[in-house]
CSV table of C-alpha atoms and ligand atoms in Angstrom, one decimal:
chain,number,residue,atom,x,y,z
A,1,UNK,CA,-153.5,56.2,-92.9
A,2,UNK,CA,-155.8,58.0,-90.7
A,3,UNK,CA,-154.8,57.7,-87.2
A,4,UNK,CA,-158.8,56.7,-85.9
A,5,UNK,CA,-159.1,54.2,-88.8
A,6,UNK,CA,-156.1,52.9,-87.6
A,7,UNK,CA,-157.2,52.7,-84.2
A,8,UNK,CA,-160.1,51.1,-85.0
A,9,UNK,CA,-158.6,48.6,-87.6
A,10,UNK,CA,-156.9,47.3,-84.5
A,11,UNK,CA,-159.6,47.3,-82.1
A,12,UNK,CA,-161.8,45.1,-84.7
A,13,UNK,CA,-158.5,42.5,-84.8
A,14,UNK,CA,-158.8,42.1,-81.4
A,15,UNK,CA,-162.4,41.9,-80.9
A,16,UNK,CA,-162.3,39.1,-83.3
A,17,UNK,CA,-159.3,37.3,-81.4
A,18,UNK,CA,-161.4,34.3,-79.7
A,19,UNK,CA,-163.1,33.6,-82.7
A,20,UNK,CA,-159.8,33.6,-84.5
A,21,UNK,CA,-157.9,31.2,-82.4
A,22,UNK,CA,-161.1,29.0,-82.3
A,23,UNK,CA,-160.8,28.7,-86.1
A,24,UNK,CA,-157.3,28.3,-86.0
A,25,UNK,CA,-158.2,25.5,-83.4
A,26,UNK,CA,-160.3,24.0,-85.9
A,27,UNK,CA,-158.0,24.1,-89.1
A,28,UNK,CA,-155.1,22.6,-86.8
A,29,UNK,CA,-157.5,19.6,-85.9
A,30,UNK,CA,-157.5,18.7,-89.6
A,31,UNK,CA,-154.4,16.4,-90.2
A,32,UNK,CA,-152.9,17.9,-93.0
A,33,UNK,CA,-150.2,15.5,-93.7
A,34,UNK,CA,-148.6,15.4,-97.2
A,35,UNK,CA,-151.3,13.8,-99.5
A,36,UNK,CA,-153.9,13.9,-96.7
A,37,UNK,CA,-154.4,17.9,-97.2
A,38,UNK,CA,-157.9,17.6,-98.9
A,39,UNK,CA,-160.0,17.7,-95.8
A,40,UNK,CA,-158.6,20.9,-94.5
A,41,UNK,CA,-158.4,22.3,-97.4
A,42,UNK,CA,-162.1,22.0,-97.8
A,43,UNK,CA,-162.7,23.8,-94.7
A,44,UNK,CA,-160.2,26.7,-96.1
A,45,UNK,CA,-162.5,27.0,-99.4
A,46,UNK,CA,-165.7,27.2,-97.1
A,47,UNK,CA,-164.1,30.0,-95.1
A,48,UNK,CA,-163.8,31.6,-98.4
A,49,UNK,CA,-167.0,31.1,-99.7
A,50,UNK,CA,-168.3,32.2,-96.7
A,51,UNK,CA,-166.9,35.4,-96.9
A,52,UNK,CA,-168.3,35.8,-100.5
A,53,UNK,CA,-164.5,35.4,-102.0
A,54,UNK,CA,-164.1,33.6,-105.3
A,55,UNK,CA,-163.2,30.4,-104.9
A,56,UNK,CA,-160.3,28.4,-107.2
A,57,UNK,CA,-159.8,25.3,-106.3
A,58,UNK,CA,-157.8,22.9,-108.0
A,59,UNK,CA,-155.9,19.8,-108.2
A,60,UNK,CA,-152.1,20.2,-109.2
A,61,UNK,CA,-151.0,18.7,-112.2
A,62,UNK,CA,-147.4,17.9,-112.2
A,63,UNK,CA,-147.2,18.4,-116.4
A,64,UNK,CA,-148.6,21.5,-115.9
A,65,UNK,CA,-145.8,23.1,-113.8
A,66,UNK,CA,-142.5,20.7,-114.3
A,67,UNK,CA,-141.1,22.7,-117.1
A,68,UNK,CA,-141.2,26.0,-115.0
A,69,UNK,CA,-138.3,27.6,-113.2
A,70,UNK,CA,-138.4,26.1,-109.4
A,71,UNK,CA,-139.8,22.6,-109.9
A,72,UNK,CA,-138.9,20.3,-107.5
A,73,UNK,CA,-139.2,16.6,-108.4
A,74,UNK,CA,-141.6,14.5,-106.6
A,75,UNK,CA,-141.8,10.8,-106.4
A,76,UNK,CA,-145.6,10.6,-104.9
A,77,UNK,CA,-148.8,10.7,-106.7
A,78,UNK,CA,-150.7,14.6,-106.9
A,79,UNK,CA,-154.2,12.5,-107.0
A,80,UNK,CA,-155.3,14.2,-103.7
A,81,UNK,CA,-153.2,17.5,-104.0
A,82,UNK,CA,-155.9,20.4,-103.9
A,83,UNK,CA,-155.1,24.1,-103.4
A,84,UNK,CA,-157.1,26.8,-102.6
A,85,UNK,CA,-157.5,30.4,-103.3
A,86,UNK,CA,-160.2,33.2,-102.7
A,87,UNK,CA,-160.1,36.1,-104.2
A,88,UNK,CA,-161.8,39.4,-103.5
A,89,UNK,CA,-162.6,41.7,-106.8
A,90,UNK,CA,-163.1,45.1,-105.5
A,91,UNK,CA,-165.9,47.1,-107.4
A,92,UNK,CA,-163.6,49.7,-108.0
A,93,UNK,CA,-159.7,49.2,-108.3
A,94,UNK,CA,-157.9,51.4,-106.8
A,95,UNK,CA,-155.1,50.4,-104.8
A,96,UNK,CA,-152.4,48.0,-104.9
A,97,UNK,CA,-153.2,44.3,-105.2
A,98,UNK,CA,-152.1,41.6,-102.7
A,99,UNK,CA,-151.5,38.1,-102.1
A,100,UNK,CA,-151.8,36.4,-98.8
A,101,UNK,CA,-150.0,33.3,-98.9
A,102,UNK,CA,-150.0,30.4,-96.3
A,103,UNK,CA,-149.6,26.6,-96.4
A,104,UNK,CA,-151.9,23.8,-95.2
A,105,UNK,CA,-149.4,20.7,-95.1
A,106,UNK,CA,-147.6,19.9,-91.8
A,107,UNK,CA,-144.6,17.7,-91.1
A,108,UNK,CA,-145.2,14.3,-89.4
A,109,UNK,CA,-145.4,14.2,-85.8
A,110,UNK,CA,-142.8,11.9,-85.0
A,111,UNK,CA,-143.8,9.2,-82.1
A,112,UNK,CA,-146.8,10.2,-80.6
A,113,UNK,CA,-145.8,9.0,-76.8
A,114,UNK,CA,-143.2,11.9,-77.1
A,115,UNK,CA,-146.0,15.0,-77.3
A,116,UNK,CA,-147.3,16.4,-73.7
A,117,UNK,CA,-150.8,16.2,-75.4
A,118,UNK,CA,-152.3,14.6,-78.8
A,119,UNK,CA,-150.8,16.7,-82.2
A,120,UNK,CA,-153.8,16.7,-83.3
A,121,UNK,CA,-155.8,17.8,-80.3
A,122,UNK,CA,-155.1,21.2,-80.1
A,123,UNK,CA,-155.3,23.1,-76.8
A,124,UNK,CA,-154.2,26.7,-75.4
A,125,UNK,CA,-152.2,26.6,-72.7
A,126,UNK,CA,-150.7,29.9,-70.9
A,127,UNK,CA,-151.3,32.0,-73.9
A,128,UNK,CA,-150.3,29.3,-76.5
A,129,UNK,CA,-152.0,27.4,-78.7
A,130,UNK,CA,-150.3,24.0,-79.2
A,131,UNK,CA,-150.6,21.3,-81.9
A,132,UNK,CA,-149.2,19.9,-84.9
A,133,UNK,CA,-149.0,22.4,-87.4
A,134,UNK,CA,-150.2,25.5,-84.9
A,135,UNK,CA,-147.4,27.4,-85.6
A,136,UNK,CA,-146.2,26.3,-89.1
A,137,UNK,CA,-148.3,27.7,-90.0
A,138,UNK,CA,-152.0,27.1,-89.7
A,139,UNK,CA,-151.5,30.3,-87.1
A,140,UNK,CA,-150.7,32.4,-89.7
A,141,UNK,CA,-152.7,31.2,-92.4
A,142,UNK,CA,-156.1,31.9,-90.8
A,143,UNK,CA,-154.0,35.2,-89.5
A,144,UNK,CA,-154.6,36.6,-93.0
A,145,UNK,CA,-158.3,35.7,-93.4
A,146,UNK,CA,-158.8,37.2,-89.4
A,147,UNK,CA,-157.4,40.5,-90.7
A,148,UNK,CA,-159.5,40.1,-93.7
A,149,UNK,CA,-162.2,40.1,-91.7
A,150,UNK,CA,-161.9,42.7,-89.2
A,151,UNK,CA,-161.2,45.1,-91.9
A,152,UNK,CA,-164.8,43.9,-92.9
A,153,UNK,CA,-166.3,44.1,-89.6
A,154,UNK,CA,-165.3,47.8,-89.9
A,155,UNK,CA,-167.9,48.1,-93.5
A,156,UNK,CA,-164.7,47.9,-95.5
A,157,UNK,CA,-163.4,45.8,-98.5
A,158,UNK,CA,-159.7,46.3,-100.0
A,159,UNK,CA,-160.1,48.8,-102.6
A,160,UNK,CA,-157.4,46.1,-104.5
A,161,UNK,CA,-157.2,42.5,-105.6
A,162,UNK,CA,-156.6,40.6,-102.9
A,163,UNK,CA,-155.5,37.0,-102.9
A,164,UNK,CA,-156.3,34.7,-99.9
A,165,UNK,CA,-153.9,31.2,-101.0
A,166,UNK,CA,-154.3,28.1,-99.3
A,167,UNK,CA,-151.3,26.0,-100.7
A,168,UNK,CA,-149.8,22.7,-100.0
A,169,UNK,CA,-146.3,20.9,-100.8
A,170,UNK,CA,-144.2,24.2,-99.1
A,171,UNK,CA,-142.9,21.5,-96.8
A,172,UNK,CA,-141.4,19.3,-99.3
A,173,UNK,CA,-141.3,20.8,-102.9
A,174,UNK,CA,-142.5,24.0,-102.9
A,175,UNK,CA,-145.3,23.2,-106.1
A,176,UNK,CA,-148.3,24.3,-104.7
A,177,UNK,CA,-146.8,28.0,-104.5
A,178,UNK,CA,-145.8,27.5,-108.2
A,179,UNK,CA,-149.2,25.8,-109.2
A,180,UNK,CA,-150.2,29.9,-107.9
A,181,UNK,CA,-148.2,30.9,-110.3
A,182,UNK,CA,-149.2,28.5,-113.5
A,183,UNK,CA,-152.7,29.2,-112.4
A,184,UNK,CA,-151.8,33.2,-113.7
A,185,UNK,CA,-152.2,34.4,-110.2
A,186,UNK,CA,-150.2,38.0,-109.9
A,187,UNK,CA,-150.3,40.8,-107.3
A,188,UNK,CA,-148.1,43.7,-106.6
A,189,UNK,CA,-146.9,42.4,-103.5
A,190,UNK,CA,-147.0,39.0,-101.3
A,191,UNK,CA,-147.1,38.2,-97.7
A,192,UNK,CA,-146.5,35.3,-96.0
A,193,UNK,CA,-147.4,34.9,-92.0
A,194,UNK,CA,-144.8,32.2,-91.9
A,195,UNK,CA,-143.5,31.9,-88.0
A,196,UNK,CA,-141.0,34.6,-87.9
A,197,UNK,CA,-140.7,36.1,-84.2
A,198,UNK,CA,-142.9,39.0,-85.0
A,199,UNK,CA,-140.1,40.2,-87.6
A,200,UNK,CA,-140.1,39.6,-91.1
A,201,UNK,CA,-137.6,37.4,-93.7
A,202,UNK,CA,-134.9,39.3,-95.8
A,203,UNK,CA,-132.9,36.3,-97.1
A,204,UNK,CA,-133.2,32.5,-97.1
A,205,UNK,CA,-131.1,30.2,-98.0
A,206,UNK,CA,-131.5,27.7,-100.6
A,207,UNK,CA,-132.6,24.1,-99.8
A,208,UNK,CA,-131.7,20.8,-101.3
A,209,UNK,CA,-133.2,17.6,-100.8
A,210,UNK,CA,-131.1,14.9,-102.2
A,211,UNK,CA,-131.2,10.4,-101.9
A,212,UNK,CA,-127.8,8.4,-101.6
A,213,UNK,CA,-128.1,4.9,-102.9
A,214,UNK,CA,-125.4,2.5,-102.2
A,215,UNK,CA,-125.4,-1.1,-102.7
A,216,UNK,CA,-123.7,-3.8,-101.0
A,217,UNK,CA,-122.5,-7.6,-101.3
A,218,UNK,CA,-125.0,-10.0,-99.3
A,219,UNK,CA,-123.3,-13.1,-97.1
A,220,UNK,CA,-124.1,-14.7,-94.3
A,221,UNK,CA,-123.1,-13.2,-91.4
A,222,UNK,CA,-121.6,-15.7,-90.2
A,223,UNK,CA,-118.7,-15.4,-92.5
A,224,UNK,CA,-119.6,-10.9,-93.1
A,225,UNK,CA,-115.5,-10.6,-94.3
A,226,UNK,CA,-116.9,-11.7,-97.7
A,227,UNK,CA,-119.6,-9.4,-97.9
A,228,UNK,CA,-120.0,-5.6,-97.9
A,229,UNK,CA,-122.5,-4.2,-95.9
A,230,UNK,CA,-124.3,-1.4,-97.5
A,231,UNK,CA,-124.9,0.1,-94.1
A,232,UNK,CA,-121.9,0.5,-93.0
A,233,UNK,CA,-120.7,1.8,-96.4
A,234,UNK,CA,-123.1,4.7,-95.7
A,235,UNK,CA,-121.1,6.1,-92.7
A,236,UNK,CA,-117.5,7.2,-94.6
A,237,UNK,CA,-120.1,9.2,-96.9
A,238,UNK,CA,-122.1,10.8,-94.2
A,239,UNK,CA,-118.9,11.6,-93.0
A,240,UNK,CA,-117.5,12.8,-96.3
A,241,UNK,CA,-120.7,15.2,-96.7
A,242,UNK,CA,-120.1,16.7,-93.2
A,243,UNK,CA,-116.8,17.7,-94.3
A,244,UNK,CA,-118.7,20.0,-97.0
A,245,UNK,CA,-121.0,21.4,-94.7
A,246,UNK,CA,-118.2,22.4,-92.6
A,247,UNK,CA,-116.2,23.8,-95.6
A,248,UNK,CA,-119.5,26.4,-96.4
A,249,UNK,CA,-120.0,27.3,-92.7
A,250,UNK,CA,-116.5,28.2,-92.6
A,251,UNK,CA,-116.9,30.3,-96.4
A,252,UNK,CA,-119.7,32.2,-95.0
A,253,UNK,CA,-121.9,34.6,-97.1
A,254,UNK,CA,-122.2,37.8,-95.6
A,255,UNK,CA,-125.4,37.9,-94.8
A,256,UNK,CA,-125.3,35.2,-92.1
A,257,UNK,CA,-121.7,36.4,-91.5
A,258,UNK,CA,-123.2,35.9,-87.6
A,259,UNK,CA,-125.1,32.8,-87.9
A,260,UNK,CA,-122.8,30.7,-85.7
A,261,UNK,CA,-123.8,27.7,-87.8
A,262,UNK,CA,-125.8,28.5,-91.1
A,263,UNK,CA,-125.8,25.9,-93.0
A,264,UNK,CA,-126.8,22.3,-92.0
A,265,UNK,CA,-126.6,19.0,-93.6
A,266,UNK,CA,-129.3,16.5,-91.6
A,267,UNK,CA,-128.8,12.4,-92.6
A,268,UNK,CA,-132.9,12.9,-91.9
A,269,UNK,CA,-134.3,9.3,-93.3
A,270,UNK,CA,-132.4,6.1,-93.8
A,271,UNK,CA,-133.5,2.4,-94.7
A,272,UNK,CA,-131.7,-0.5,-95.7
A,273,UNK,CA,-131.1,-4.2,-95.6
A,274,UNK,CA,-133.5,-7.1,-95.1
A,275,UNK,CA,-132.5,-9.9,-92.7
A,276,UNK,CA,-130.7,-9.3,-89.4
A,277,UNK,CA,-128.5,-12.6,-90.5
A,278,UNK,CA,-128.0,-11.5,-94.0
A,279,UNK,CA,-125.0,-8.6,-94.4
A,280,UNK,CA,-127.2,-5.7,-96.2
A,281,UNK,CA,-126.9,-5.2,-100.0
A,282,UNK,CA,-128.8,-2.0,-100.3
A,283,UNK,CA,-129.3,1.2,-98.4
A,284,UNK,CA,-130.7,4.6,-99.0
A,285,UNK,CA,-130.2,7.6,-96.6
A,286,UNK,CA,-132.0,11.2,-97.7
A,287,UNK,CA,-130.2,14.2,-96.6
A,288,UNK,CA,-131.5,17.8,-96.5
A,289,UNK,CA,-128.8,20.3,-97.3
A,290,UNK,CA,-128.8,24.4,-97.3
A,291,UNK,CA,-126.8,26.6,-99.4
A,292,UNK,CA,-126.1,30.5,-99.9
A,293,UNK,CA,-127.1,33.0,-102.7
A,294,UNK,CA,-124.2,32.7,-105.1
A,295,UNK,CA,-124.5,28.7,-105.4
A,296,UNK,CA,-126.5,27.6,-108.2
A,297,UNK,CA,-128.5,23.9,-108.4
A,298,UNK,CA,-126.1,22.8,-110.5
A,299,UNK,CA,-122.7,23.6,-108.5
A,300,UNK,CA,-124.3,22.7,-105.8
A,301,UNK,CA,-125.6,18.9,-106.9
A,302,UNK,CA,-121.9,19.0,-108.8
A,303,UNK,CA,-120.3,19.6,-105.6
A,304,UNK,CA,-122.2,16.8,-103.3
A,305,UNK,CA,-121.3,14.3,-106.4
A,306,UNK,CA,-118.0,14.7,-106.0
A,307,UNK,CA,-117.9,14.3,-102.5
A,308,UNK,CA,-119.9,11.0,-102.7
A,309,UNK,CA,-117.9,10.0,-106.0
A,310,UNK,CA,-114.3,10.9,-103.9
A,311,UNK,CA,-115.8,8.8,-100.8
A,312,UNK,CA,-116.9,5.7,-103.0
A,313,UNK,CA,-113.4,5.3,-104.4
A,314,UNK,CA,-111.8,4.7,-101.0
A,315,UNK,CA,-113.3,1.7,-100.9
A,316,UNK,CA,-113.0,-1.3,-103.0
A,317,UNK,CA,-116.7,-2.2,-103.6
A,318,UNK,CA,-118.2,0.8,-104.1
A,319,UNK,CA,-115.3,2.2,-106.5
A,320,UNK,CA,-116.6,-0.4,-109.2
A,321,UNK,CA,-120.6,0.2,-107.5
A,322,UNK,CA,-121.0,3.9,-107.0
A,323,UNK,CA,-124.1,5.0,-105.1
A,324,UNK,CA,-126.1,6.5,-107.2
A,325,UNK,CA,-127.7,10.3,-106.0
A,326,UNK,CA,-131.4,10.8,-106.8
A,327,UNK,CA,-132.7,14.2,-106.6
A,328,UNK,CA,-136.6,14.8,-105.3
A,329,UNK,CA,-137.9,17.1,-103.2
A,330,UNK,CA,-136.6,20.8,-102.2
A,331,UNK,CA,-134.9,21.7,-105.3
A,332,UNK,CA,-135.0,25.2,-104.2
A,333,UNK,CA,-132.9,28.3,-104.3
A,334,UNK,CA,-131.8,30.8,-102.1
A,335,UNK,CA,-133.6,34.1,-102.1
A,336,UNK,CA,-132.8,37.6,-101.4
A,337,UNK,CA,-136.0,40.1,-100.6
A,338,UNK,CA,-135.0,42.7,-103.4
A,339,UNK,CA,-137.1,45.5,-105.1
A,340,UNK,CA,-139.3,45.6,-101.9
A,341,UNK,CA,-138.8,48.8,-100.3
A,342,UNK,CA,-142.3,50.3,-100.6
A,343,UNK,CA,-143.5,46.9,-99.2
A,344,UNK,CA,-141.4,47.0,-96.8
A,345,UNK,CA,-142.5,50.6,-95.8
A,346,UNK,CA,-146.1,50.0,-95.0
A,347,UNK,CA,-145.1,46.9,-93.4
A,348,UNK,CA,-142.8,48.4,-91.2
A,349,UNK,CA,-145.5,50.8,-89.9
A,350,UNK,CA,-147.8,49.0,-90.3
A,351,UNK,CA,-145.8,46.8,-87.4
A,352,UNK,CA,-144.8,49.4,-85.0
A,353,UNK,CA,-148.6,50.6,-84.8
A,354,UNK,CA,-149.0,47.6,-83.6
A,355,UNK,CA,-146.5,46.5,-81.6
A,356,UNK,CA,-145.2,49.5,-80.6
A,357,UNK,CA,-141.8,48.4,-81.8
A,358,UNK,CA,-139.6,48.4,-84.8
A,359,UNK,CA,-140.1,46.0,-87.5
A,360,UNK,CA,-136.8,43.6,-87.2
A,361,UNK,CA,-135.6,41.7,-90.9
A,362,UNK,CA,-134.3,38.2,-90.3
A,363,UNK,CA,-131.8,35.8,-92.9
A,364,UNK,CA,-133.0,32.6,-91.7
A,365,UNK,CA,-131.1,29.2,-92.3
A,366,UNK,CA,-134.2,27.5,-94.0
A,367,UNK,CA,-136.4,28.3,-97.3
A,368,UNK,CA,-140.3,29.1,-97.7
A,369,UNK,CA,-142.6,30.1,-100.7
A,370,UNK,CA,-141.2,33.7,-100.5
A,371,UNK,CA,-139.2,32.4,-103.3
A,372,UNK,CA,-141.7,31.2,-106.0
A,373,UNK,CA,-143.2,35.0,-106.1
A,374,UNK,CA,-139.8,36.9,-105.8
A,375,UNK,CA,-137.2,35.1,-108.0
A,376,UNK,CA,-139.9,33.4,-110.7
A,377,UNK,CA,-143.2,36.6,-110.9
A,378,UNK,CA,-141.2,39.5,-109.5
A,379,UNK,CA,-143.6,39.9,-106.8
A,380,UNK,CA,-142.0,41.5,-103.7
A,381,UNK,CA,-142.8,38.5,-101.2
A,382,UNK,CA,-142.1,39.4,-97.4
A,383,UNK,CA,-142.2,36.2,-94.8
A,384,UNK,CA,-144.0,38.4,-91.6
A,385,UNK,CA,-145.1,36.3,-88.9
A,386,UNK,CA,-145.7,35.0,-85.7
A,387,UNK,CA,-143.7,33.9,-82.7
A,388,UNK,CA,-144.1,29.8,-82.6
A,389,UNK,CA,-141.7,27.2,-81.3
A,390,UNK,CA,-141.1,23.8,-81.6
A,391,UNK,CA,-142.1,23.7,-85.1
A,392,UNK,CA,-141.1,20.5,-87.2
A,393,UNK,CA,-140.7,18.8,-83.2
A,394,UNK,CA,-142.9,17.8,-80.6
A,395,UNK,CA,-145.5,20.1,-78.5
A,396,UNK,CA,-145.4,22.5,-81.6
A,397,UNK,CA,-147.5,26.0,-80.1
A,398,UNK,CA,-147.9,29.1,-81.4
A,399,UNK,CA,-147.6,32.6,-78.9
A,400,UNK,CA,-151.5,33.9,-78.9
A,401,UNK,CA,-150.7,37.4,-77.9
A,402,UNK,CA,-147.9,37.5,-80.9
A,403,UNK,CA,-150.2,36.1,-83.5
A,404,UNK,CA,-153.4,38.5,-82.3
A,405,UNK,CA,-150.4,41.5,-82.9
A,406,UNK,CA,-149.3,40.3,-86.4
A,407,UNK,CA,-152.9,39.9,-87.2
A,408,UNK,CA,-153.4,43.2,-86.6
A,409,UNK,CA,-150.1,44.7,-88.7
A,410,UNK,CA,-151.7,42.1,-91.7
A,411,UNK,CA,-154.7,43.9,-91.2
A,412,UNK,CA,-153.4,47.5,-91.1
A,413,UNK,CA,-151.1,46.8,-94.2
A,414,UNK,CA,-154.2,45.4,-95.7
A,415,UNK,CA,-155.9,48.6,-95.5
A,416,UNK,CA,-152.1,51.1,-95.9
A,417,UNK,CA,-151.6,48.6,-99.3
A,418,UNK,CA,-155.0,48.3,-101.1
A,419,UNK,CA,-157.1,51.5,-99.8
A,420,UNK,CA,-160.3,50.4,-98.5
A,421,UNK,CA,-164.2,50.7,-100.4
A,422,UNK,CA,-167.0,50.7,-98.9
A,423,UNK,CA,-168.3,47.1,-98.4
A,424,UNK,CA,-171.9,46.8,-99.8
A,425,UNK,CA,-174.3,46.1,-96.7
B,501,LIG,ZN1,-144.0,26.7,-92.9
């Protein structure tokens, strides 16, 4: 790329910072909790429309995608589950088409008396912008628009396809990244403004969300030696399943060879019983587990059956009641970045003409939509993004300067990737 276009490619990223982080303020105001994403994305299709994109936006329909590779099961209702996606057509195709993925949905906050200020209330505070959902990734999701538009403000349009998506469910399933891909959406690259430390994502592991239900024997608890308390059943298994996360942490794959602890099994939810005088005849804990390239779904679910099967028979009860496992949720394998070298070029300089520095690659203990478009379209799909913090916890906040810098390297892969047209005036 010419070095002036460059030049001022960047300048135009920066002179549309403030207005950036105000939308960004505005998108992270919208409470975007799973099955309350319809609002916000509303205000992503009008940003589109705005911009004079084409604008697709649809409600997911779980018989339309459940038969494809990298379903995850779901146990809640799709009525309110919209995504979004504009889509620039230039007049004249000449480059190399793009998709800009991000997600709406954010996590729950947790108990609100724990956050410094309201989630969703978001505020900037020494050169970060906090609030639910700031940095994961509302940040990098109007990122991609931002450098949309300063290329514009230049008199420019990609000289490619380019694909702004506004997707929900990456949290929890991953189906409104495949819903893309049912939809017929293709481009010769993808990338994801994900938080990523200004560096980018070269492996994730795979993530499995799985329920344990175990039943007990009800008594009184005034005699609990003739009951079995579901409860406390629970804990042997916990136990049993931390055994196996040790037993992969200490079987490393070579890529996190220097993770000091890669994978993690979290006991994240747990409910059971009914009366605090009654000994509890049900309970149901959901863990989130991670896995390595290698490990397929089904030796993996094999493998945490055993363990619960192996735990039930220690005890009495539960050897003639196993719990049962349900799987829904993150059904989701691991993924390598492979076949992305060219991608990987322009990004790479794309980054150090901004930031001066060289682009670092990251295997990261976690999962995102990255997957969907590499393993299922063969669509390169790099996770590039921003420096954020506290992500999934409380005071959530993205770093401004960072996110105003990988604006800038979306911007000037933008215009290295597609070529650039002359916008009409
Ligand atoms: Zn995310």
């Amino acid at each position: 790329m010419d070095h002036g276009l460059a030049k001022d490619i960047i300048a135009a990223v920066d002179a549309g910072f403030d207005a950036q982080v105000q939308m960004t303020v505005n998108v992270t105001a919208l409470p975007s909790l799973r099955g309350q994403e319809a609002t916000a994305q509303d205000f992503m299709a009008d940003q589109y429309r705005r911009r004079g994109l084409a604008v697709d936006r649809w409600k997911i329909n779980v018989e339309d995608i459940q038969d494809l590779p990298g379903f995850s099961p779901v146990a809640v209702s799709y009525d309110n589950a919209f995504n979004v996606v504009g889509a620039h057509r230039p007049k004249e195709t000449k480059g190399r088409s793009l998709i800009l993925n991000g997600h709406i949905d954010v996590v729950p906050t947790g108990p609100l008396d724990l956050w410094t200020k309201p989630p969703f209330a978001p505020h900037v505070e020494n050169g970060w912008l906090y609030g639910r959902g700031s940095g994961d990734m509302k940040g990098g999701l109007i990122a991609a628009l931002a450098a949309f538009d300063a290329v514009d403000r230049l008199g420019y349009r990609p000289a490619a396809e380019v694909y702004l998506q506004s997707v929900i469910e990456e949290e929890c399933t991953g189906n409104g990244a495949l819903a893309c891909l049912q939809r017929g959406y293709r481009a010769d690259a993808a990338i994801i403004p994900e938080p990523a430390d200004n560096g980018y994502d070269a492996a994730q592991l795979g993530v499995m969300w799985f329920q344990v239900k175990v039943r007990g024997r009800p008594t009184h608890v005034g005699h609990a030696g003739r009951g079995v308390n579901a409860i406390e059943s629970c804990f042997p298994i916990v136990a049993a399943l931390h055994k196996l996360e040790d037993k992969w942490n200490a079987s490393r794959h070579a890529l996190w060879a220097d993770h000091p602890h890669p994978i993690n099994f979290v006991v994240s939810k747990i409910e059971g019983g009914d009366w605090t005088s009654s000994v509890p005849a049900w309970c149901t804990f959901d863990m989130r587990i991670s896995f390595y390239p290698g490990q397929s779904l089904e030796s993996v679910r094999n493998a945490v059956e055993a363990v619960v099967r192996e735990a039930a028979r220690n005890d009495a009860f539960l050897a003639n009641n196993p719990p049962e496992v349900v799987y829904h949720g993150f059904q989701a394998e691991p993924y390598i970045v492979e076949n992305a070298e060219h991608v990987h070029a322009v990004l790479a300089k794309s980054h150090e003409a901004s930031f001066g520095e060289p682009l670092v690659g990251r295997h990261i203990t976690a999962t995102t939509d990255a997957r969907f478009f590499g393993l299922y379209a063969g669509i390169p799909a790099l996770v590039y993004g921003p420096l954020a913090e506290d992500y999934h916890g409380f005071d959530e906040r993205v770093h401004l300067d960072s996110l105003r810098k990988v604006t800038r390297t979306i911007a000037l892969f933008i215009a290295d990737w597609c070529g650039l047209e002359k916008r009409a005036a």
